[in-house]
Coordinates of C-alpha atoms in Angstrom, one line a residue:
M1 CA 0.0 0.0 0.0
Y2 CA 1.2 3.5 -0.9
T3 CA 1.5 6.0 1.9
S4 CA 2.7 9.6 1.7
T5 CA 4.0 12.1 4.1
P6 CA 1.5 14.7 5.1
A7 CA 2.3 17.9 3.3
E8 CA 2.3 20.0 6.5
V9 CA 5.4 18.2 7.7
L10 CA 7.4 18.5 4.4
P11 CA 10.0 21.3 4.3
R12 CA 8.7 24.3 2.4
D13 CA 10.5 26.6 0.2
R14 CA 9.4 30.1 -0.3
G15 CA 11.7 30.7 -3.2
D16 CA 14.9 31.3 -1.2
A17 CA 16.5 28.1 -2.5
A18 CA 14.4 27.3 -5.7
A19 CA 14.5 30.7 -7.4
P20 CA 18.3 31.0 -7.6
K21 CA 18.6 27.5 -9.1
L22 CA 16.0 28.3 -11.8
A23 CA 17.8 31.6 -12.4
R24 CA 21.1 29.8 -13.1
L25 CA 19.3 27.4 -15.5
I26 CA 17.6 30.4 -17.2
A27 CA 21.2 31.8 -17.9
C28 CA 21.9 28.8 -20.2
R29 CA 20.9 29.6 -23.7
T30 CA 19.4 26.3 -24.6
V31 CA 17.8 27.5 -27.7
S32 CA 16.5 24.9 -30.2
S33 CA 16.3 25.1 -33.9
R34 CA 15.4 22.9 -36.9
I35 CA 18.7 24.1 -38.3
P36 CA 21.5 22.1 -36.5
E37 CA 24.0 24.8 -37.2
E38 CA 22.0 27.3 -35.1
V39 CA 22.1 25.2 -32.0
D40 CA 24.8 25.9 -29.5
D41 CA 25.8 22.5 -28.1
G42 CA 28.0 24.1 -25.6
E43 CA 25.0 25.8 -23.8
F44 CA 23.2 22.5 -23.6
A45 CA 26.3 21.0 -22.1
R46 CA 26.5 23.9 -19.7
F47 CA 22.8 23.3 -18.8
R48 CA 23.6 19.6 -17.9
A49 CA 26.6 20.6 -15.9
E50 CA 24.5 23.2 -13.9
L51 CA 22.0 20.4 -13.2
A52 CA 24.8 18.3 -11.6
A53 CA 25.9 21.2 -9.5
L54 CA 22.4 22.4 -8.5
F55 CA 20.9 19.0 -7.8
P56 CA 23.8 16.8 -6.4
V57 CA 21.6 14.4 -4.5
V58 CA 19.5 13.5 -7.6
H59 CA 22.8 13.0 -9.6
R60 CA 24.2 10.7 -6.9
R61 CA 21.2 8.6 -6.1
L62 CA 19.2 8.4 -9.5
T63 CA 20.4 6.7 -12.6
L64 CA 20.9 9.2 -15.5
E65 CA 20.7 8.2 -19.1
E66 CA 21.0 10.5 -22.1
V67 CA 18.5 9.6 -24.8
G68 CA 18.5 11.4 -28.1
G69 CA 19.7 14.6 -26.5
G70 CA 17.3 14.3 -23.7
L71 CA 17.8 13.3 -20.0
L72 CA 16.1 10.3 -18.4
F73 CA 16.5 10.1 -14.6
R74 CA 15.4 6.7 -13.1
W75 CA 14.2 6.8 -9.5
Q76 CA 13.9 3.2 -8.4
G77 CA 10.9 2.7 -6.3
T78 CA 10.7 0.4 -3.3
E79 CA 7.6 -1.6 -4.2
D80 CA 7.7 -3.4 -7.6
E81 CA 3.9 -3.9 -7.9
L82 CA 3.3 -0.1 -8.1
D83 CA 3.1 1.3 -11.7
P84 CA 5.9 3.6 -12.7
V85 CA 5.3 7.5 -13.0
V86 CA 6.8 9.8 -15.5
L87 CA 7.5 13.5 -14.6
M88 CA 8.5 15.2 -17.8
A89 CA 9.6 18.6 -19.0
H90 CA 11.9 19.9 -21.7
Y91 CA 14.7 22.3 -21.2
D92 CA 15.1 23.8 -24.7
V93 CA 13.5 27.1 -25.5
V94 CA 12.5 28.7 -28.8
P95 CA 14.5 31.6 -30.3
V96 CA 13.8 35.0 -28.8
N97 CA 14.0 38.5 -30.1
E98 CA 15.8 40.1 -27.1
D99 CA 15.1 43.6 -28.4
L100 CA 11.4 43.1 -27.4
W101 CA 12.4 42.2 -23.7
D102 CA 12.5 44.9 -20.9
T103 CA 15.2 42.7 -19.2
P104 CA 17.8 40.3 -20.8
A105 CA 16.1 37.1 -21.7
F106 CA 19.0 34.8 -20.5
E107 CA 20.3 36.4 -17.3
G108 CA 17.8 34.8 -14.9
I109 CA 17.2 38.0 -13.0
I110 CA 15.3 37.8 -9.7
K111 CA 13.2 40.9 -9.2
D112 CA 10.2 41.7 -7.1
G113 CA 9.8 38.0 -6.1
F114 CA 9.9 36.7 -9.7
V115 CA 12.5 35.0 -11.8
I116 CA 12.6 36.8 -15.2
G117 CA 13.9 35.1 -18.3
R118 CA 13.2 32.8 -21.1
G119 CA 12.0 29.5 -19.9
T120 CA 10.4 30.7 -16.6
L121 CA 7.0 29.9 -17.7
D122 CA 7.7 27.2 -20.3
T123 CA 9.4 24.9 -19.3
K124 CA 12.6 25.2 -17.5
V125 CA 10.5 26.1 -14.5
T126 CA 8.8 22.7 -14.7
F127 CA 12.2 21.0 -15.2
S128 CA 13.8 22.8 -12.3
G129 CA 10.8 22.2 -10.0
I130 CA 10.8 18.4 -10.6
L131 CA 14.5 18.1 -9.9
F132 CA 14.3 20.6 -6.9
A133 CA 11.5 18.5 -5.3
A134 CA 13.3 15.2 -6.0
N135 CA 16.6 16.5 -4.7
Q136 CA 14.8 17.7 -1.4
L137 CA 12.7 14.5 -1.0
I138 CA 15.7 12.2 -1.6
G139 CA 18.1 14.3 0.5
E140 CA 15.5 14.4 3.4
G141 CA 14.8 10.6 3.2
F142 CA 11.1 10.9 2.3

């Protein structure tokens, strides 16, 4: 039988830890394109390196496999009869016309309680949130 820890006893983050991590990921220019020459592979490698630095528990405890340019983290469960769950997000962003932005699109600026930059709404925020939660849960032993 599956049991969960009541939400009121889980550690809560008010952005003090999560926002700076997201900001660092936003600073990676993981811009995708259908034209291979327009893709900066170095920025994608930088993003993956940032993940290892920002979410060390995930990288130590989960199995990481690169699949077609994507990342697949396997978190082995403790009960084999339970169905697996997939938490999914992508970390590439579409090209941006930075002249139309009030702030730089790839600096990950934290201002007035918000992280500003390309990927904060779609979908580096989802990617970062999943890994942040997993890192916390595994690290705390939940």
